[in-house]
CSV table of C-alpha atoms in Angstrom, one decimal:
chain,number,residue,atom,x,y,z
W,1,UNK,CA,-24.1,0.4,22.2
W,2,UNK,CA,-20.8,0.7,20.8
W,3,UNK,CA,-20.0,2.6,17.2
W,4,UNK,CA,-17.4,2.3,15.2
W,5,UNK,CA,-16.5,4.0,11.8
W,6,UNK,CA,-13.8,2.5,9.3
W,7,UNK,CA,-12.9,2.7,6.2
W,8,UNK,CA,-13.3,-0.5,4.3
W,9,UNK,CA,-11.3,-1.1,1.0
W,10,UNK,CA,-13.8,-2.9,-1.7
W,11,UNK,CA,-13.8,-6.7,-2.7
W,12,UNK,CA,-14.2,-7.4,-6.0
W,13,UNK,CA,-17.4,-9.3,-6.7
W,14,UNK,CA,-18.8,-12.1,-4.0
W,15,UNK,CA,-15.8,-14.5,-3.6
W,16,UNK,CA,-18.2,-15.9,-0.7
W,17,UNK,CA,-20.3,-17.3,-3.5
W,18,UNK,CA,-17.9,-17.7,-6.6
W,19,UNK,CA,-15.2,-19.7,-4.5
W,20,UNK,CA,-12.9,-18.1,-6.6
W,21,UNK,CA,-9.8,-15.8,-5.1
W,22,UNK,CA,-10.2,-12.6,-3.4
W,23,UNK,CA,-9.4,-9.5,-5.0
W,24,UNK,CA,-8.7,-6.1,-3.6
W,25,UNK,CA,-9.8,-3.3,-5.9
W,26,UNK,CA,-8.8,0.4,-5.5
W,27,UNK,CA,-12.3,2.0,-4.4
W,28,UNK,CA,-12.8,2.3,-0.7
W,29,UNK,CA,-16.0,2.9,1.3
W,30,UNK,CA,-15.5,5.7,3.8
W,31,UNK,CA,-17.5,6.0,7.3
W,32,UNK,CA,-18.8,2.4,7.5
W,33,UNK,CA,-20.5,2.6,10.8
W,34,UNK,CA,-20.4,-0.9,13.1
W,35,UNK,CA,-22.9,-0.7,14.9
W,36,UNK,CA,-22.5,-3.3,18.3
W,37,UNK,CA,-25.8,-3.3,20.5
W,38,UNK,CA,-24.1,-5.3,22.9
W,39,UNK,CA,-21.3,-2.7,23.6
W,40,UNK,CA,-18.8,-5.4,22.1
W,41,UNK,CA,-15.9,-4.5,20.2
W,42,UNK,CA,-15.2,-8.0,18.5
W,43,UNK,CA,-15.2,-8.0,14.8
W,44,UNK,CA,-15.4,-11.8,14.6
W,45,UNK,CA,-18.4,-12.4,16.8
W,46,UNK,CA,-21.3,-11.1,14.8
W,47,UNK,CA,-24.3,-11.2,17.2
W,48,UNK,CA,-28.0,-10.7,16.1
W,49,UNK,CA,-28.5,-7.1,15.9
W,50,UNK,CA,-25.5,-5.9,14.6
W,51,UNK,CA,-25.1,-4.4,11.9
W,52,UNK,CA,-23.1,-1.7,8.9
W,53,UNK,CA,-24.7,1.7,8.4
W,54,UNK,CA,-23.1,2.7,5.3
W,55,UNK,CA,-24.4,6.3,3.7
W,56,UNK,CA,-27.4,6.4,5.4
W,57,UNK,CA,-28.5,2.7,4.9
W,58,UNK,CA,-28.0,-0.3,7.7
W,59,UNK,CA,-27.1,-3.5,6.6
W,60,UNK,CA,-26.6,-6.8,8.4
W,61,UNK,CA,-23.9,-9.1,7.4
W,62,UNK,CA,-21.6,-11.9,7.9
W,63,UNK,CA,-17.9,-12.2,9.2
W,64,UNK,CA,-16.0,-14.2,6.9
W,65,UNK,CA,-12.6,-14.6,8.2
W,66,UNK,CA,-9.3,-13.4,8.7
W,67,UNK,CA,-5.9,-14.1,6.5
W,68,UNK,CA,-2.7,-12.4,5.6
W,69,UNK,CA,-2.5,-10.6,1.8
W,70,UNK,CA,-0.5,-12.2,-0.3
W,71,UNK,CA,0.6,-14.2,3.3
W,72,UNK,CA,2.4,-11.1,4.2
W,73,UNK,CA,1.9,-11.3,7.9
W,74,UNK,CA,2.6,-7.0,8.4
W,75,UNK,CA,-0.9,-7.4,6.1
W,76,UNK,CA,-3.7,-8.6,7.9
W,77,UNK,CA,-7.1,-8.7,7.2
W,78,UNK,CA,-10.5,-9.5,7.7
W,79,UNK,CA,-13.3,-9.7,5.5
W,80,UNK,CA,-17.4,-9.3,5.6
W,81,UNK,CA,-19.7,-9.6,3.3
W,82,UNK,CA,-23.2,-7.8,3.4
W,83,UNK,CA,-26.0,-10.3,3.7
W,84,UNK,CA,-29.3,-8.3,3.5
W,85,UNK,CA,-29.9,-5.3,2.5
W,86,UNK,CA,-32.5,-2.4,2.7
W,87,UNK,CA,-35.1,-1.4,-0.6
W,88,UNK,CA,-33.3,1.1,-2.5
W,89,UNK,CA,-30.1,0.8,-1.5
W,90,UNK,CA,-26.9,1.0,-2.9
W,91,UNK,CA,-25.2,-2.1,-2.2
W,92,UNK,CA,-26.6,-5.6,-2.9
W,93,UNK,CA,-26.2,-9.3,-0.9
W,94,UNK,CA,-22.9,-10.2,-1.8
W,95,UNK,CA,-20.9,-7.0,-1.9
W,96,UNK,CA,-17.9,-7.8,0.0
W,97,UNK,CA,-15.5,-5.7,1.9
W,98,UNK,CA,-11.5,-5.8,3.4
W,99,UNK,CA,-10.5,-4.3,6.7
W,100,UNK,CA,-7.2,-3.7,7.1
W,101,UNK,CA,-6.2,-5.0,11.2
W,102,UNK,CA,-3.3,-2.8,10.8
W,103,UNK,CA,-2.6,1.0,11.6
W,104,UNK,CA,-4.5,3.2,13.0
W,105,UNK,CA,-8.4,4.4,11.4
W,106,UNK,CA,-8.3,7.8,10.7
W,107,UNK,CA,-4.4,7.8,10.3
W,108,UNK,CA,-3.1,9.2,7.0
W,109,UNK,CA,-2.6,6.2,4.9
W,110,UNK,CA,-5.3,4.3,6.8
W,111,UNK,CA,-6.2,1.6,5.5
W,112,UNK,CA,-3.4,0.1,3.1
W,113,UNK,CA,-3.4,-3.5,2.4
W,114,UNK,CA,-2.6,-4.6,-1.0
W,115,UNK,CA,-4.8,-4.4,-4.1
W,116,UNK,CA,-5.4,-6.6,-6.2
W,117,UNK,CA,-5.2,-10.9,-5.6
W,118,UNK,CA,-4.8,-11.4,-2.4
W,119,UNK,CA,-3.9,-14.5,-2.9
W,120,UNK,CA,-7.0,-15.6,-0.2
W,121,UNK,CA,-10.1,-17.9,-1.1
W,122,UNK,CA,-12.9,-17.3,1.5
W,123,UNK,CA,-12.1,-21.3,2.4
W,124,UNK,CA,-8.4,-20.2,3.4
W,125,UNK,CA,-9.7,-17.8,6.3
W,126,UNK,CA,-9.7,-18.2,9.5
W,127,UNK,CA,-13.3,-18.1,11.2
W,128,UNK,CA,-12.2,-18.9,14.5
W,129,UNK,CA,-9.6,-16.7,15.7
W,130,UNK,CA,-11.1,-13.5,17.9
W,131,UNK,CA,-10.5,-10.5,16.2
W,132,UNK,CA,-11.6,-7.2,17.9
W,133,UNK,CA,-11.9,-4.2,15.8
W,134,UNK,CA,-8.4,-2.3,15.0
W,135,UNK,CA,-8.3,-1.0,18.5
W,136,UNK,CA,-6.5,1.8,20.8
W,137,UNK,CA,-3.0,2.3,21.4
W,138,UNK,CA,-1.8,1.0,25.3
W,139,UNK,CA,0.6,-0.2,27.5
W,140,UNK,CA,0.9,-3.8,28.6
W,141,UNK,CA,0.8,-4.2,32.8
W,142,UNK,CA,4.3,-4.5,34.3
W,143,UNK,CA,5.5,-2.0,31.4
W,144,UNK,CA,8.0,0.5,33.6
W,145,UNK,CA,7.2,4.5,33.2
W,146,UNK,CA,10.0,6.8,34.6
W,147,UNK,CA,7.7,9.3,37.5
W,148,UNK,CA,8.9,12.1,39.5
W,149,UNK,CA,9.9,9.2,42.0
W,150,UNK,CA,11.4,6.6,39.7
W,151,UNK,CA,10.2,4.0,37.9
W,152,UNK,CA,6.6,2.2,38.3
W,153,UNK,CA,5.0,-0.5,36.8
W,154,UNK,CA,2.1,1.3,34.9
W,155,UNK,CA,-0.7,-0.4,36.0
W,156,UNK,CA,0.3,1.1,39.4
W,157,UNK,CA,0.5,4.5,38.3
W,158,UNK,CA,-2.7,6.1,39.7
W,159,UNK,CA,-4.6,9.6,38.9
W,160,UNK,CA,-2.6,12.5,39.8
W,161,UNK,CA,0.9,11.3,39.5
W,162,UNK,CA,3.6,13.0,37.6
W,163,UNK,CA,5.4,11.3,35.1
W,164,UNK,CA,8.4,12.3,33.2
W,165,UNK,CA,7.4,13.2,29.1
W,166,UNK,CA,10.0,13.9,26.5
W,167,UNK,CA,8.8,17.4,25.4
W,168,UNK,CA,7.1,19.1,28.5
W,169,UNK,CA,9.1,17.5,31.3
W,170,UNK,CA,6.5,16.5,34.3
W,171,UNK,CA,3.2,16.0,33.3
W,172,UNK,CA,0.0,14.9,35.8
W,173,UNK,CA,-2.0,11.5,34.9
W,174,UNK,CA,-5.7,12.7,34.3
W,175,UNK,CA,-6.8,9.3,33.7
W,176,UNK,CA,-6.1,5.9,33.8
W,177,UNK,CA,-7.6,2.8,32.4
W,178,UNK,CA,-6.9,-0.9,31.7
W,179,UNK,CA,-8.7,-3.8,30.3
W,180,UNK,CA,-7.8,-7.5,29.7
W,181,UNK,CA,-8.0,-9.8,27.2
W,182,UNK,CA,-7.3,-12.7,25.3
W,183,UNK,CA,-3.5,-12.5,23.1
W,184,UNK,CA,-4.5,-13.6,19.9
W,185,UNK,CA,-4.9,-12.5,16.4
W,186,UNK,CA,-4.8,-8.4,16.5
W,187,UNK,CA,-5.4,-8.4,20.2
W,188,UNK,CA,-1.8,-10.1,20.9
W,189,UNK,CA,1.3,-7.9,22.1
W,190,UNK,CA,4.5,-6.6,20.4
W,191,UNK,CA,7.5,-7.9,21.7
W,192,UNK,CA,10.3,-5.9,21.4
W,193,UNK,CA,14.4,-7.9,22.4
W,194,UNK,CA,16.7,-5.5,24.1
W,195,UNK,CA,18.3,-2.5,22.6
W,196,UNK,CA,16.0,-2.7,19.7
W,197,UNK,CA,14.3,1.0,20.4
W,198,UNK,CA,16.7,1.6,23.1
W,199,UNK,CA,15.2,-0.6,25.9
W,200,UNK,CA,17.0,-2.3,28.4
W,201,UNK,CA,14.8,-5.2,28.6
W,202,UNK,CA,12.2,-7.2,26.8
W,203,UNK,CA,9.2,-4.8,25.8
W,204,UNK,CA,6.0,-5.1,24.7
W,205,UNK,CA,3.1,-2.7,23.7
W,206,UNK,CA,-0.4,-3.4,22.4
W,207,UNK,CA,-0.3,-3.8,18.0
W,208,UNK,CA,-1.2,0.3,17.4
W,209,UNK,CA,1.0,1.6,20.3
W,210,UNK,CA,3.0,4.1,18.5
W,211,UNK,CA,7.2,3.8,19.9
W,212,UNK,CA,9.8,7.0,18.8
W,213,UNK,CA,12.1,6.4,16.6
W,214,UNK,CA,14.9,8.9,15.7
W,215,UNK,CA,18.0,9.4,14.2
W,216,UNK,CA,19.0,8.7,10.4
W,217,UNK,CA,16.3,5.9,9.6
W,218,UNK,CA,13.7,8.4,10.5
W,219,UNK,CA,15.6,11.6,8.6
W,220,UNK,CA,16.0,9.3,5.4
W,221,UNK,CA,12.9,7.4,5.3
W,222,UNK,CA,10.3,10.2,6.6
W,223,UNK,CA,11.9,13.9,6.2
W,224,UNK,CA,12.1,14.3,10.4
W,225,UNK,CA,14.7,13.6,13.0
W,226,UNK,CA,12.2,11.3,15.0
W,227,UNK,CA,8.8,9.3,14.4
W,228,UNK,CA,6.1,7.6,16.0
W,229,UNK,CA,5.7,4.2,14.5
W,230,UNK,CA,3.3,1.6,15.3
W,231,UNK,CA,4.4,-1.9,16.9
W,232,UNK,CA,3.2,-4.0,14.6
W,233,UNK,CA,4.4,-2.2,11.4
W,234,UNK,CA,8.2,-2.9,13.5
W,235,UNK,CA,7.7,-6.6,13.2
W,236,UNK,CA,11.1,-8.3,12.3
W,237,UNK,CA,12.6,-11.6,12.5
W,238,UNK,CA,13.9,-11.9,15.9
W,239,UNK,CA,13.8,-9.0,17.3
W,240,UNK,CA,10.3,-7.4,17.0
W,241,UNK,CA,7.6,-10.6,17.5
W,242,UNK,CA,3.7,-11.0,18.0
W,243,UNK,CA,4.0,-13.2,21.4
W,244,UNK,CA,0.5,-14.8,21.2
W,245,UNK,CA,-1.4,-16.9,24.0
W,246,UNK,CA,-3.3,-16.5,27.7
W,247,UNK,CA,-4.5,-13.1,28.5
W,248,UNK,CA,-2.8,-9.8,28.4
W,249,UNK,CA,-3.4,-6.7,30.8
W,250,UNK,CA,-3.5,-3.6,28.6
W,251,UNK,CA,-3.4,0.1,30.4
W,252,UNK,CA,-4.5,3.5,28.8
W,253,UNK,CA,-2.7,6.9,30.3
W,254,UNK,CA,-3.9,10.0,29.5
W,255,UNK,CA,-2.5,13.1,30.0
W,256,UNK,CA,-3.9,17.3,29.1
W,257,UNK,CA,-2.3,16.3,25.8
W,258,UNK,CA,-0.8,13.7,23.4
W,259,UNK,CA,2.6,12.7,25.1
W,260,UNK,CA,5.8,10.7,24.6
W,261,UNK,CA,6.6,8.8,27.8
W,262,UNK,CA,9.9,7.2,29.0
W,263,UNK,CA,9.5,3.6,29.1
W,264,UNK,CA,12.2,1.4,30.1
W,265,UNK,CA,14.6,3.1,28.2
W,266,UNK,CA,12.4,3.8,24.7
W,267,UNK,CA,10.2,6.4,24.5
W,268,UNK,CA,6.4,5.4,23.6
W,269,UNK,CA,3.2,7.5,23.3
W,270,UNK,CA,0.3,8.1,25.9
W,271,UNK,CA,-3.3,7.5,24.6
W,272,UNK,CA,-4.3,10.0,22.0
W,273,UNK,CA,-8.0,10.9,22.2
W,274,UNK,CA,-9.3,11.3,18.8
W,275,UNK,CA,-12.3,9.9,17.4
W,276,UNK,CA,-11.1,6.0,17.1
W,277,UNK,CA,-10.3,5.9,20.6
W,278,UNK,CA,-13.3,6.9,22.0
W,279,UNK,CA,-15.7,5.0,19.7
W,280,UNK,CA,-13.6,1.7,21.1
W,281,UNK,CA,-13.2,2.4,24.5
W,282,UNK,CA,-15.8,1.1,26.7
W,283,UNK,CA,-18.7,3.1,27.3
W,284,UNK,CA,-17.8,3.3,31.8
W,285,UNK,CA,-14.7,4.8,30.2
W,286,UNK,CA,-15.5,7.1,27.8
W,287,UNK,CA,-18.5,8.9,30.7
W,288,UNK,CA,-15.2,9.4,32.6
W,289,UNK,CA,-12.8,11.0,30.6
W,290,UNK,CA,-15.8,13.6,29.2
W,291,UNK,CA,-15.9,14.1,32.6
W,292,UNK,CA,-12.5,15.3,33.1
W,293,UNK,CA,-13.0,17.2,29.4
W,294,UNK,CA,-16.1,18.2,28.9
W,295,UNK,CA,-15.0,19.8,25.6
W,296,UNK,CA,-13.3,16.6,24.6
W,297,UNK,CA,-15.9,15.8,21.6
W,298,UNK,CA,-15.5,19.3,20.0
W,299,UNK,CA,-11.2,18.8,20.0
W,300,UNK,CA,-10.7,15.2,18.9
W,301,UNK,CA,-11.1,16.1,15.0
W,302,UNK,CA,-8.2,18.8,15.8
W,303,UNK,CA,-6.1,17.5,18.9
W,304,UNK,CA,-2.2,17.4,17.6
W,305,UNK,CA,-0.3,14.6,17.8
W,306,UNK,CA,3.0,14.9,19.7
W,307,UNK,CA,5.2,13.8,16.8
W,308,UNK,CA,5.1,13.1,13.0
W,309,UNK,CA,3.6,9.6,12.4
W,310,UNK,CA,5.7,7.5,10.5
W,311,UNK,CA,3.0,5.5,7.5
W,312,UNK,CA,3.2,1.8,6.5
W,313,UNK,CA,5.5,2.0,4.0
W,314,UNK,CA,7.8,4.0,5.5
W,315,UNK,CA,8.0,1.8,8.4
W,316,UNK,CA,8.6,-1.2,6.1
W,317,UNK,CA,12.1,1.2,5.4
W,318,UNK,CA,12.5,1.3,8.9
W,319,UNK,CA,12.4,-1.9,9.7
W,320,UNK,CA,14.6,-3.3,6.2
W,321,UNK,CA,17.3,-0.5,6.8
């Protein structure tokens, strides 16, 4: 069984039934629980027994589709729509909700697509791309992380090395984990061209994988000399690109704490265990790093993160500066 807890930002009416557009409104629902007997942590394959526990009530419902806000592509989205629901509770058949495939859940600022018209009948979404659940920050395989002996490809880094981290020097790997799959919709890598956050060569992170970015952009824009920013809030016309198609190897590093890494030049984050992560890392996983922390479920609400995190709309600055 696999568990996961979003915020979902309301739908106005049931544009399922109306045909009519779909409209954002500004109410949220906070703690929606997916629950995913199957251990699953595809959002667009809806098997029999899953199901939305929202307040204390369980609900089953549809997936509707994906589409970009206002075709904003730095705003996508995917939409449900609850299709029975339990006597006496709150919400009815119909009640639709938006979940933003952006950023990461329990962020500040998470979620933040658009309100209002979204410009998006439920006819205009897209049924048949995979979408997983906004997932975990990683490294794709054959990314280079600078060690105590050099570079290494980080799928080759194993438990027990030391690798080089911008604010405690040496650190040991505690864990290591990888897991493949298919490059499309949210799942599909960031590319990032040479020089862009001071790589050598081309780059490319999972969407959430948070890369440093300092100097003036980050002083004007966010109030701190540097800033972790998500890939996919980077995306720009030629340099910064989704690079979709075949399968992709992502790798999770974990270190005592949240770390910034040396990766071909840039500097990137290591896995930060808080309570998104482990409620989308698979369940083998998640027995093993409690393992190596058995105090690991009473920290996540209040583990720090290794630098200020850079919101949405300031990375939209970022990236138009």
């Amino acid at each position: 069984m696999t568990t996961i807890s979003l915020t979902l930002q309301n739908v106005n009416g049931d544009p399922g039934a109306s045909g009519g557009n779909i409209n954002i409104t500004n109410n949220t629902t906070i703690d929606a629980v997916f629950n995913e007997p199957s251990g699953s942590v595809s959002l667009s394959t809806v098997l029999l027994n899953d199901s939305v526990t929202i307040d204390g009530y369980t609900y089953s419902y549809d997936y509707l589709g994906s589409g970009d806000v206002r075709g904003d592509e730095s705003q996508p989205a995917a939409f449900i729509r609850i299709t029975s629901s339990p006597a006496g509770a709150p919400l009815s058949v119909g009640q639709t909700f938006a979940i933003d495939l952006t950023g990461q859940p329990g962020d500040d600022g998470y979620p933040n697509l658009q309100n209002g018209n979204t410009k998006l009948q439920v006819s205009d979404l897209d049924e048949t791309e995979n979408v997983s659940f906004p997932g975990v920050p990683c490294f794709v395989a054959g990314t280079p992380i600078t060690t105590r002996f050099g570079t290494k490809p980080v799928e080759t880094i194993e438990v027990g090395d030391e690798v080089w981290t911008h604010d405690h020097g040496l650190q040991t790997v505690r864990w290591v984990g990888c897991v493949e799959v298919d490059a499309v919709g949210n799942q599909a890598p960031i590319e990032f061209a040479p020089g862009t956050i001071g790589n050598y060569g081309y780059l490319r992170f999972s969407p959430q994988h948070r890369v440093l970015v300092r100097g003036w952009r980050a002083e004007l824009f966010c109030g701190a000399d540097q800033v972790l920013v998500a890939a996919c809030h980077l995306l720009s016309e030629g340099k910064v690109r989704r690079v979709v198609g075949g399968r992709v190897c992502y790798v999770h590093m974990l270190f005592d704490q949240h770390e910034i890494v040396e990766t071909d030049g840039a500097l990137s984050e290591s896995l930060y265990i808080g309570t998104q992560s482990l409620q989308t890392l698979p369940s083998a996983s998640i027995a093993e790093i409690l393992e190596l922390f058995p105090d690991l479920k009473a920290r996540v609400e209040r583990e720090p993160m290794a630098c200020q995190v850079a919101r949405r709309h300031e990375a939209a600055l970022l990236v138009s500066a």
